[in-house]
Coordinates of C-alpha atoms and ligand atoms in Angstrom, one line a residue:
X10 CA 102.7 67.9 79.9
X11 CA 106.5 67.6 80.9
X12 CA 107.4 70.9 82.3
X13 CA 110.9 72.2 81.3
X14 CA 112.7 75.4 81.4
X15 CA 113.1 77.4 77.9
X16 CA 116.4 79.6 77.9
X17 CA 118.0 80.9 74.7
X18 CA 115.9 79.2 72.3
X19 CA 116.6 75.8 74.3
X20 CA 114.3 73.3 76.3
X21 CA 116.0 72.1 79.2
X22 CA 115.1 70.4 82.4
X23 CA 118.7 69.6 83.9
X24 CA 118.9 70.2 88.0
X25 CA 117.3 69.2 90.9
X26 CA 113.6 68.5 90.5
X27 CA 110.4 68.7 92.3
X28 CA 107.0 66.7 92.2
X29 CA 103.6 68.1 91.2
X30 CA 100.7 66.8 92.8
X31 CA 96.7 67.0 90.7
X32 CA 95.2 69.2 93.2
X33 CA 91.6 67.5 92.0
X34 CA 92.5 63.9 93.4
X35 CA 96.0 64.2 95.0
X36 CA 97.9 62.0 92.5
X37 CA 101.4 62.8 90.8
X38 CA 101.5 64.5 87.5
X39 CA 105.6 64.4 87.3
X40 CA 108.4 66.4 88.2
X41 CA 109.1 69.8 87.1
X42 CA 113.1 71.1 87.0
X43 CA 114.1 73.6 89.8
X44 CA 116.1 76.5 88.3
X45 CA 119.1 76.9 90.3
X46 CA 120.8 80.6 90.0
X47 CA 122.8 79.2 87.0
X48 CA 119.9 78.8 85.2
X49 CA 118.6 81.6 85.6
X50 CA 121.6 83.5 85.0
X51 CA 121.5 81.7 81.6
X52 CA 118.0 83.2 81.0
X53 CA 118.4 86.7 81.4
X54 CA 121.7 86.6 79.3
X55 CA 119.8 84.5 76.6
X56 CA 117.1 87.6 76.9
X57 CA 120.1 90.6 77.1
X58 CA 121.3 88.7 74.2
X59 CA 118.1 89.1 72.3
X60 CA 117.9 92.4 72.7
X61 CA 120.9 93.0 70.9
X62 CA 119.6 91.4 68.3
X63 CA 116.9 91.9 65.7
X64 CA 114.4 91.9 68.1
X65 CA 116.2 95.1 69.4
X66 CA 115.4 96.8 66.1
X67 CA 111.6 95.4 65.3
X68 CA 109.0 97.5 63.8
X69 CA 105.6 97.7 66.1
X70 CA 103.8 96.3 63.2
X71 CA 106.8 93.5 63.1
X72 CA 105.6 92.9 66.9
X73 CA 102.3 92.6 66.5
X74 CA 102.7 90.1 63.9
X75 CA 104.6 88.1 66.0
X76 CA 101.6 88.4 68.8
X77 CA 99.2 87.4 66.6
X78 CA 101.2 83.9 65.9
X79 CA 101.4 83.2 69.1
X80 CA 97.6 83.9 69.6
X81 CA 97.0 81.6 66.6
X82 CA 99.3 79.2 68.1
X83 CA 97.3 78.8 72.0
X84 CA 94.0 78.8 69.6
X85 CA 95.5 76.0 67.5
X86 CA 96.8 74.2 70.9
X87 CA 93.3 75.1 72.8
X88 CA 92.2 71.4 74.3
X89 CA 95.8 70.9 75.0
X90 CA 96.2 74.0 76.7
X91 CA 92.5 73.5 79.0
X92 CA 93.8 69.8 79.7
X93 CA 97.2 71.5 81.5
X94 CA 95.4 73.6 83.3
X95 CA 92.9 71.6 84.3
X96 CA 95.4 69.5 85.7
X97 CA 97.7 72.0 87.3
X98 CA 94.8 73.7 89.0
X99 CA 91.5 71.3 89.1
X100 CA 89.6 73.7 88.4
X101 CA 86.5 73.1 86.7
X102 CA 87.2 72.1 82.7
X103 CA 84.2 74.8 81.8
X104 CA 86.0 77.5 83.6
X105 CA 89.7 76.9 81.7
X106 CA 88.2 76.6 78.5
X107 CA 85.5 79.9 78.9
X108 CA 87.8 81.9 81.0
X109 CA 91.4 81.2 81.0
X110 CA 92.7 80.2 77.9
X111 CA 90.0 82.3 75.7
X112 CA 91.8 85.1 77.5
X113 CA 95.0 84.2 77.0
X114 CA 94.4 84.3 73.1
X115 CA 92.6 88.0 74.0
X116 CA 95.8 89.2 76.0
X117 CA 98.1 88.1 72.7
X118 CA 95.5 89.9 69.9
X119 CA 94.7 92.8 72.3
X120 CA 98.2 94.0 71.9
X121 CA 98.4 93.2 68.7
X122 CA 95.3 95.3 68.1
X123 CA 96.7 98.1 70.1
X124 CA 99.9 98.5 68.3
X125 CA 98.3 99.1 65.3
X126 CA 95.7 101.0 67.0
X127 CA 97.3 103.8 68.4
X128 CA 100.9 103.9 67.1
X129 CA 101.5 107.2 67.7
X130 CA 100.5 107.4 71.1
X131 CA 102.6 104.0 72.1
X132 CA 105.7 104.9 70.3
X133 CA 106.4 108.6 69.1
X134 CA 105.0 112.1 70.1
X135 CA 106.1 115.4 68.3
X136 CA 105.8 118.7 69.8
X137 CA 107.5 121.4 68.0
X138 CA 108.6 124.6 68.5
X139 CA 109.4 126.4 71.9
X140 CA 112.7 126.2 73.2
X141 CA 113.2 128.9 75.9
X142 CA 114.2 131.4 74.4
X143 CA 117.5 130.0 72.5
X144 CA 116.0 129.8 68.9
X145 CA 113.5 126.8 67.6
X146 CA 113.6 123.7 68.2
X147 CA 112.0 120.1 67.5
X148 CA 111.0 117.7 70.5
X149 CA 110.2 114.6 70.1
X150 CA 109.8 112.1 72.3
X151 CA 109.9 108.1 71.5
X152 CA 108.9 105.1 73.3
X153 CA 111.9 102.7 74.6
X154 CA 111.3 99.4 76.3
X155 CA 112.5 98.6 79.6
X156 CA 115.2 95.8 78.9
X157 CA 115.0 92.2 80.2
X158 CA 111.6 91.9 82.2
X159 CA 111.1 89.7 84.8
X160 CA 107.4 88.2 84.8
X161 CA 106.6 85.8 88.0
X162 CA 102.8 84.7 88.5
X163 CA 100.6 83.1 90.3
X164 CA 99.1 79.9 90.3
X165 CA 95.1 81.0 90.3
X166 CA 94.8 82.0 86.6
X167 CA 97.9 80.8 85.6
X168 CA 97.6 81.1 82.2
X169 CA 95.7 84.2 81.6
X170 CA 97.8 86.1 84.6
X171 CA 101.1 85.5 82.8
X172 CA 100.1 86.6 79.6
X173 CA 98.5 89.3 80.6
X174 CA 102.1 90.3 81.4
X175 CA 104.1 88.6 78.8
X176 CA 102.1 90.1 75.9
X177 CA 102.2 93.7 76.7
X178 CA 106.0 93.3 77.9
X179 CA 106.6 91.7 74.0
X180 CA 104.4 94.0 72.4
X181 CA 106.5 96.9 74.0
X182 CA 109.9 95.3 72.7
X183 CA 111.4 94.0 75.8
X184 CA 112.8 90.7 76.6
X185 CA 111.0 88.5 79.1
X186 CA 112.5 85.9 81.6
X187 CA 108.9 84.3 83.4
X188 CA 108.6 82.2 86.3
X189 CA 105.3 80.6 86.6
X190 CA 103.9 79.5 89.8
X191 CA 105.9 76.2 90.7
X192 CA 102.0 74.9 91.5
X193 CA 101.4 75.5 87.9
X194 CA 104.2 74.9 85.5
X195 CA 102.1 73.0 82.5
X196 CA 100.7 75.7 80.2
X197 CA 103.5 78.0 80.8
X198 CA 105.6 75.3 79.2
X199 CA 102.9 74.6 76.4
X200 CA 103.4 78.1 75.8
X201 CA 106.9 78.1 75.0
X202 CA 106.2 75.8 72.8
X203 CA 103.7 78.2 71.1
X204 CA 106.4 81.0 70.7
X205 CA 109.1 79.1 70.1
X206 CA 107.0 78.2 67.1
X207 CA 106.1 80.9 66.3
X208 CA 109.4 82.0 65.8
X209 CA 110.6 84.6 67.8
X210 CA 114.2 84.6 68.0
X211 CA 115.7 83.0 70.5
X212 CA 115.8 84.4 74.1
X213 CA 112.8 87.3 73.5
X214 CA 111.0 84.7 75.3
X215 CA 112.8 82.8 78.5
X216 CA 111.0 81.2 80.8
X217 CA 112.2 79.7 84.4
X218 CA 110.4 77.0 86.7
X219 CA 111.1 76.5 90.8
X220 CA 109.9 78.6 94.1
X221 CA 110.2 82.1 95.1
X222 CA 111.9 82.6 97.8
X223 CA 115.5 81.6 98.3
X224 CA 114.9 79.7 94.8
X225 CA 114.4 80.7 91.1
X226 CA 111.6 83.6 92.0
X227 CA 114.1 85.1 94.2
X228 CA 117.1 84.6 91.9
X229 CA 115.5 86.6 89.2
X230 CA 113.7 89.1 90.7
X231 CA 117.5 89.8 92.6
X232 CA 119.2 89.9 89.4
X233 CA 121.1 92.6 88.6
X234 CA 120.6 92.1 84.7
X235 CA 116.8 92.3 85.0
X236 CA 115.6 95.8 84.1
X237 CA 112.0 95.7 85.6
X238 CA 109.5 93.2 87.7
X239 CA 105.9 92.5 86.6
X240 CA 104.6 90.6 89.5
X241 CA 101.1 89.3 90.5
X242 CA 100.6 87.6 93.9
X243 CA 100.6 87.9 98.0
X244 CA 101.3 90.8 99.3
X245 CA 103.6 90.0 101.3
X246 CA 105.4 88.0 98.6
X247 CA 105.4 91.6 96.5
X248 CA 107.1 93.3 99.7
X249 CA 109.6 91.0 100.0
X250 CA 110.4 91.3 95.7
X251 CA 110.8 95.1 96.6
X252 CA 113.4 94.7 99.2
X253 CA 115.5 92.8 96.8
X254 CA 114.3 95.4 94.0
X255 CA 115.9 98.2 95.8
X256 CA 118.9 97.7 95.8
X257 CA 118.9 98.2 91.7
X258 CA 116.2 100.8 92.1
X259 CA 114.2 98.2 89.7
X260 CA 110.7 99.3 88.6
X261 CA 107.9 97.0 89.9
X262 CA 104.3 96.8 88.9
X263 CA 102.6 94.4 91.4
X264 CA 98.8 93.1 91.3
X265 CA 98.5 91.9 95.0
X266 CA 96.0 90.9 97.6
X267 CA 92.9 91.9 98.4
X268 CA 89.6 91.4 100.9
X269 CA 86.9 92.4 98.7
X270 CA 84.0 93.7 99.6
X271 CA 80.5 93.7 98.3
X272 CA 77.6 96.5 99.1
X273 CA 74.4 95.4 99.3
X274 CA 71.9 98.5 99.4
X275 CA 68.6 98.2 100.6
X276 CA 66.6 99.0 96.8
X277 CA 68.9 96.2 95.0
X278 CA 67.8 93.6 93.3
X279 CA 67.9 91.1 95.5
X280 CA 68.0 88.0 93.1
X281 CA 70.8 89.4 91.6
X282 CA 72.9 90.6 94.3
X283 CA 72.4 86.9 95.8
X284 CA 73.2 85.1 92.4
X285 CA 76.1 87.7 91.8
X286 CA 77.7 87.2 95.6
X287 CA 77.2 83.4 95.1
X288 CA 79.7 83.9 91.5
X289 CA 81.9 87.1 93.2
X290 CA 82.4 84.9 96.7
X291 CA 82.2 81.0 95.2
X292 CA 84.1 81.0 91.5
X293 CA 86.9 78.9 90.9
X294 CA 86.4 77.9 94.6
X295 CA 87.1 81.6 95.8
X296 CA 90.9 81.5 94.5
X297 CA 90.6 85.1 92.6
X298 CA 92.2 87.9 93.5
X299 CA 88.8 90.2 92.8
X300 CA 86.7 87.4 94.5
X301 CA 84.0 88.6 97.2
X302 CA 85.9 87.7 101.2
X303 CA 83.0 90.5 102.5
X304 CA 79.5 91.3 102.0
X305 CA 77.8 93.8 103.9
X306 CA 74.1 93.9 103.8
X307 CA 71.4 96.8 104.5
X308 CA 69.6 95.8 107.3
X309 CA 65.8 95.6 106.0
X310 CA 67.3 92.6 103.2
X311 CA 70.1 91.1 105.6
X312 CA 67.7 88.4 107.1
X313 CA 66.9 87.1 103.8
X314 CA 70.0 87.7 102.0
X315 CA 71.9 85.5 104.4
X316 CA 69.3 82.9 104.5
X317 CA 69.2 82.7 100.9
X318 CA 73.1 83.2 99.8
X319 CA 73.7 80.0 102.8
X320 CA 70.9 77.9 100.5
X321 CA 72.7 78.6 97.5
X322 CA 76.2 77.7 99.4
X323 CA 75.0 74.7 100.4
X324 CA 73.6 73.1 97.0
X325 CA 76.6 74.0 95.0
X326 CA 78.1 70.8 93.5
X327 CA 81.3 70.6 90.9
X328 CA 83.5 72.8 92.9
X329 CA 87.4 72.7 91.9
X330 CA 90.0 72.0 95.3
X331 CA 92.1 74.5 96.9
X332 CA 95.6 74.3 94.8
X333 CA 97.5 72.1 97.5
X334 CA 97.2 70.6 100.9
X335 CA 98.8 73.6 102.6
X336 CA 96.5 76.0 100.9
X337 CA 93.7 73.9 101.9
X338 CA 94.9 73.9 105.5
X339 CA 95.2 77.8 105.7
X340 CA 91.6 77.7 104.3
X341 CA 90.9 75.7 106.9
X342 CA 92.6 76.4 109.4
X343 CA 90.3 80.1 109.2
X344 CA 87.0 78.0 109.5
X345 CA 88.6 77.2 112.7
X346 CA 89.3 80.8 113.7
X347 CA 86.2 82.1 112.7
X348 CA 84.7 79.7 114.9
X349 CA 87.4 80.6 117.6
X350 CA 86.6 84.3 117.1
X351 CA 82.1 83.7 117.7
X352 CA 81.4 82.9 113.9
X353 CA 78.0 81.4 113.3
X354 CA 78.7 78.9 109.9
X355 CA 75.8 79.6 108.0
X356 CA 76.8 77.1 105.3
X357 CA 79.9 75.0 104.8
X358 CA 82.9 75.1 107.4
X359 CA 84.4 71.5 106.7
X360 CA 85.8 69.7 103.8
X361 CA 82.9 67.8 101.7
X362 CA 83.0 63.9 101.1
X363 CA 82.3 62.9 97.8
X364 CA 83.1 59.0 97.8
X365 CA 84.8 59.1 94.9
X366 CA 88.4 59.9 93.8
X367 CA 88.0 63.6 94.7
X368 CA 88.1 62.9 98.4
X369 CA 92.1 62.6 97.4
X370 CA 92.1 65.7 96.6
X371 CA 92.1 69.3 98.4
X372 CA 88.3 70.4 98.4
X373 CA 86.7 72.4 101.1
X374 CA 83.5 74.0 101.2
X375 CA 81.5 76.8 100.7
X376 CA 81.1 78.7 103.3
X377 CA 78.9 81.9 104.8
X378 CA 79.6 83.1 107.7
X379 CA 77.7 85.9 110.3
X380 CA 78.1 87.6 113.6
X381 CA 82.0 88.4 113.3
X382 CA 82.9 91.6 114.9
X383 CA 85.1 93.8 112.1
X384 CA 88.2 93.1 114.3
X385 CA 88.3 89.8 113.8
X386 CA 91.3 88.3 111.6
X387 CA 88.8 86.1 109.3
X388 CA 87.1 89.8 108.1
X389 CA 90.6 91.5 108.3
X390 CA 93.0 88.9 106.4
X391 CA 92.7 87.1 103.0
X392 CA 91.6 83.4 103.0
X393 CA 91.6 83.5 99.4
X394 CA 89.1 80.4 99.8
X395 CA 85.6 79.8 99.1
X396 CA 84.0 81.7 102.2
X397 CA 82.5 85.4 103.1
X398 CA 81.3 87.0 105.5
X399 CA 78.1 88.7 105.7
X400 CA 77.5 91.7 108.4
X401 CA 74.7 94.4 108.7
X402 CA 74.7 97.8 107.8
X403 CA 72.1 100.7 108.5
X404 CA 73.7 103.9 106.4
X405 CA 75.6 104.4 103.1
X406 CA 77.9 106.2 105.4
X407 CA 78.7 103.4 107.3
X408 CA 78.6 101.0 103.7
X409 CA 81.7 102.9 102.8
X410 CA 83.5 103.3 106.2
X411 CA 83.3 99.2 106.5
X412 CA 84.5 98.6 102.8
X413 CA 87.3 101.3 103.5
X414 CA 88.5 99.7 106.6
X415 CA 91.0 97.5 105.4
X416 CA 94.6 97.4 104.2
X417 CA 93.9 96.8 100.9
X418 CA 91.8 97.9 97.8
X419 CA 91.5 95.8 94.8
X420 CA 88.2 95.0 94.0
X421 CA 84.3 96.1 95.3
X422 CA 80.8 95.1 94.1
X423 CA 77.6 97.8 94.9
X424 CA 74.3 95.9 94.1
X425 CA 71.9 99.1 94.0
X426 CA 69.1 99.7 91.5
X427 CA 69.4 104.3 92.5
X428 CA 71.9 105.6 89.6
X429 CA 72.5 108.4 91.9
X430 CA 73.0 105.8 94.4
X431 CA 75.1 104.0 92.5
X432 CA 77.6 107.4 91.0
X433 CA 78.0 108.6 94.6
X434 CA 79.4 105.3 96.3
X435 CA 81.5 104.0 93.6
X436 CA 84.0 106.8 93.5
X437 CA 84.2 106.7 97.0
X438 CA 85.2 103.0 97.8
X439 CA 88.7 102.6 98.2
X440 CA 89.5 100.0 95.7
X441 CA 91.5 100.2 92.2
X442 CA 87.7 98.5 90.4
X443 CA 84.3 99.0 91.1
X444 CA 81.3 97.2 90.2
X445 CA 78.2 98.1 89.7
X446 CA 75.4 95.3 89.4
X447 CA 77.9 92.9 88.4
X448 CA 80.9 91.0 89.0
X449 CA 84.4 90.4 87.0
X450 CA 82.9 92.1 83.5
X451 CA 86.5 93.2 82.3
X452 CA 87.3 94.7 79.2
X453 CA 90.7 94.7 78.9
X454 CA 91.9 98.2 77.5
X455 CA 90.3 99.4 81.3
X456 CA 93.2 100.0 83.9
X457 CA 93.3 96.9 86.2
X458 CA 95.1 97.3 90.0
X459 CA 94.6 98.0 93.6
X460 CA 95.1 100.5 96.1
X461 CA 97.0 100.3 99.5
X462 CA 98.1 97.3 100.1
X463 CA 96.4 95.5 96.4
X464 CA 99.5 97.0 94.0
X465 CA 101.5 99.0 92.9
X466 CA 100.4 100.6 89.0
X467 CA 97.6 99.5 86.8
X468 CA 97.8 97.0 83.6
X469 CA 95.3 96.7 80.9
X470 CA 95.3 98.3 77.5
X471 CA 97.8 101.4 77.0
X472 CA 98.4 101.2 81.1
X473 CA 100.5 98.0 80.4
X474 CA 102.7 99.2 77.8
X475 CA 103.3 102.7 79.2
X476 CA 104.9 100.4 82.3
X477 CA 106.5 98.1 79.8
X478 CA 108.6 101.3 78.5
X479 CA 109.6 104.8 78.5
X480 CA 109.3 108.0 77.3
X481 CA 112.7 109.3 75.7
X482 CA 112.8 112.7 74.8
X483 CA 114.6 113.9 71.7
X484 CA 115.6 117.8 71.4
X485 CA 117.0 119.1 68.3
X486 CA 118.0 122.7 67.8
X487 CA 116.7 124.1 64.9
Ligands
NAD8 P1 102.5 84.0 96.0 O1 102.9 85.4 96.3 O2 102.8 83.0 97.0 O3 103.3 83.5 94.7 C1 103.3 84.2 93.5 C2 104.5 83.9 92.7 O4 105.6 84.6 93.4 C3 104.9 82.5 92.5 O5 105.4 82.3 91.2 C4 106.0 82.3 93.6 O6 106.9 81.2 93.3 C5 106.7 83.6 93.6 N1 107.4 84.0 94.8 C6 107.1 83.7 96.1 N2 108.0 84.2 96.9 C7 108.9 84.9 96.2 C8 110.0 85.7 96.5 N3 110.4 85.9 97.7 N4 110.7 86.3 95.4 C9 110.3 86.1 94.2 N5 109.2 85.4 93.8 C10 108.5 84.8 94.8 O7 101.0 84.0 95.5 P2 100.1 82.8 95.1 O8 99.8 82.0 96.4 O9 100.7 82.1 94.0 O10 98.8 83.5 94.6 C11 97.8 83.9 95.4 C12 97.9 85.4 95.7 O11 97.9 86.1 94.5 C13 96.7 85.9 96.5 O12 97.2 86.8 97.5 C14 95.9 86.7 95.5 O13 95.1 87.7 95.9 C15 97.0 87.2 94.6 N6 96.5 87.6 93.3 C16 96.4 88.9 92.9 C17 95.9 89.2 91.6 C18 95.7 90.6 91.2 O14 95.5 90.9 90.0 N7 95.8 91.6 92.1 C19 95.6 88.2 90.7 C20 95.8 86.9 91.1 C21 96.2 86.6 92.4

């Protein structure tokens, strides 16, 4: 899959370019175009542009027409779509064709399904009658989208992250100018394909390849014409994005870091909390934002917990790589520091040797670790790799204090078989979505963000689109 920028309608890959390595085997897949500022500039014109157009003036039901095509179209293009990300990412086929592009479709007919759903909520509210004491009037209040949006995401879901942006952002009305990941250009490319199909008139849809900072990620979310910034990634990428969105007073909403942890009470079930800490710590290698970095344990099951969650570390085969050499090497390098800070490596710690073409590539393994104290960096900082630590607790009081002590709060997991048990803690962990007894069930009307340092808003469902516009109140004397 050729990546290439889509601006106004237009595929274009002219400018400087870059080379994208297979993560899976460390070979070249191409090179992708860096958008300089020109570029970019051209994209959010193309989308300003749009806006004056007829997509300025769609109907919701207009909208969710046009969703729907492109939801047909990623279905139509499904093999083609797993085989780019497959590629991009390495991740296992089973996971891109269950997870990510299954969802991408969802994001698309979700939308769809909730313009017509709730069309009064979404775009128009009456309330009639008191006007302080100057005779009657009529309020009304209707739903405006934000402008030209910038979307910029992520390279662990890269798929399903950006539409879960693109298609509320659409679905609202705006205009969208999206920069993938520059790890992951392919199916954002296939996907302008898809809508460009699909026929949306040119420049509703824009989308920009290259870096962040000082590069295309930068240029846009800088850019005076850009009316709001969905964002998902590092938090300290989203700090920097809101420096530069200051200065316009530009709305963000930002799905960040996180350093989840997962609370394992003494009357769970223990197969379960082990099988659901080996999918919360160990799937897609560890590279998602809600996966599992720390698991504390009640004392009377620790023993066996870590015994058993290091067997199952150790036998797992089919593992996807880290996305590049210098995200395997920040993996690694915190093995190293665990070990530095008086780790014990309970399973895992190195890179694996397969003797086959995957040694090429940017694996590490799975990896348990014990007997860190909670001031060391490997419990404090995301690794964002396959790896958790597991630590000993004797109270629920002290369950929550650990969980809580950190900067941020995306995700938590509470294995406990007590309801009552269950009710009290979830409320209180300090995290944007609790678990209870499982891991990553999402339904997608459900608000979805973090706390503290994890975001900034929450997407899913109606949350999405009230970001993606705004309330404008209407007052006519009667
Ligand atoms: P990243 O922050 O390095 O990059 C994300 C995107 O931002 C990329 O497209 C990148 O090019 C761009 N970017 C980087 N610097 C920029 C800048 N200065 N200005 C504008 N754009 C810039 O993140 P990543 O390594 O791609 O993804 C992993 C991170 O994302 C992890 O921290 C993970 O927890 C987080 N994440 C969070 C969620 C969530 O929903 N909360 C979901 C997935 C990933």
């Amino acid at each position: 899959m050729k990546a290439e920028h889509y601006v106004g309608g237009v595929f274009r890959s002219d400018g400087p370019t870059f080379p994208l390595i297979a993560p899976a085997d460390g070979t070249g897949l191409g090179e992708v175009p860096e958008a300089t500022r020109e570029v970019v500039d051209d994209a959010v014109t193309a989308a300003r542009a749009a806006l004056a157009g007829p997509w300025g003036r769609t109907s919701a039901e207009e909208r969710a027409a046009a969703l729907r095509r492109i939801a047909d179209g990623v279905q139509a293009r499904f093999e083609e779509f797993v085989d780019a990300e497959v590629a991009d990412t390495g991740k296992p086929r089973e996971l891109a064709a269950t997870i990510d592009v299954p969802r991408a479709v969802g994001n698309f007919r979700a939308y769809a399904d909730l313009l017509y759903g709730r069309p009064e909520r979404a775009y128009t509210t009456q309330v009639p009658g008191w006007s302080g004491g100057s005779g009657q009037a009529l309020n009304y209040s209707v739903r405006r989208p934000l402008g030209v949006v910038a979307v910029i995401s992520p390279w662990n879901l890269p798929l399903l992250l950006l539409t879960w942006k693109v298609a509320p952002a659409l679905a609202a009305g705006n205009a969208v100018v999206a920069k993938p990941s520059e790890e992951t250009p392919s199916t954002a490319t296939l996907l302008a394909r898809v809508i460009a199909e699909a026929g949306l008139p040119d420049g509703v849809f824009n989308l920009v390849h290259g870096h962040g900072a000082g590069a295309a990620g930068e240029f846009l979310t800088a850019h005076p014409g850009v009316d709001a910034i969905a964002f998902t990634g590092e938090s300290a990428t989203g700090a920097a994005i809101m420096r530069n969105a200051a200065d316009h007073v530009t709305p963000v909403s930002f799905e960040l870091g996180g350093k989840n942890p997962a609370l394992v009470f003494a009357d769970a079930d223990l197969d379960a909390a082990v099988e659901g800490t080996v999918r919360s710590s160990f799937t897609h290698s560890g590279q998602i934002c809600l996966c599992t970095e720390r698991v504390y344990v009640a004392r009377p099951l620790y023993e066996e917990f870590v015994e058993r969650l290091g067997a199952r570390a150790r036998a797992l085969t089919g593992y996807g790589p880290m996305i590049s050499a210098e995200h395997r090497d920040k993996v690694l390098s915190y093995y190293r520091l665990a070990r530095e800070e008086g780790a014990t490596v309970v399973a895992g710690g190195g890179t694996p040797e397969f003797g086959d073409a995957r040694d090429g590539g940017y694996h590490v393994e799975p990896t348990v670790l014990t007997g860190l104290p909670e001031t060391a960096r490997t419990v404090r900082e995301e690794i964002f790799g396959p790896v958790c630590h597991v630590a000993p607790f004797d109270t629920e009081d002290e369950a929550l204090r650990l969980a809580n002590d950190s900067p941020y709060g995306l995700a938590a997991t509470v294995w406990t078989r007590d309801v009552s048990r269950a009710h009290r803690v979830a409320p209180r962990v300090e995290a944007g979505i609790v678990w209870v007894n499982c891991w990553n069930l999402r339904d997608l009307r459900t608000p979805f963000g973090g706390v503290k340092a994890s975001g900034i808003g929450r997407e899913g469902g109606e949350y999405s689109l009230d970001f993606f516009s705004e309330p404008v109140n209407v007052c006519i004397q009667i």
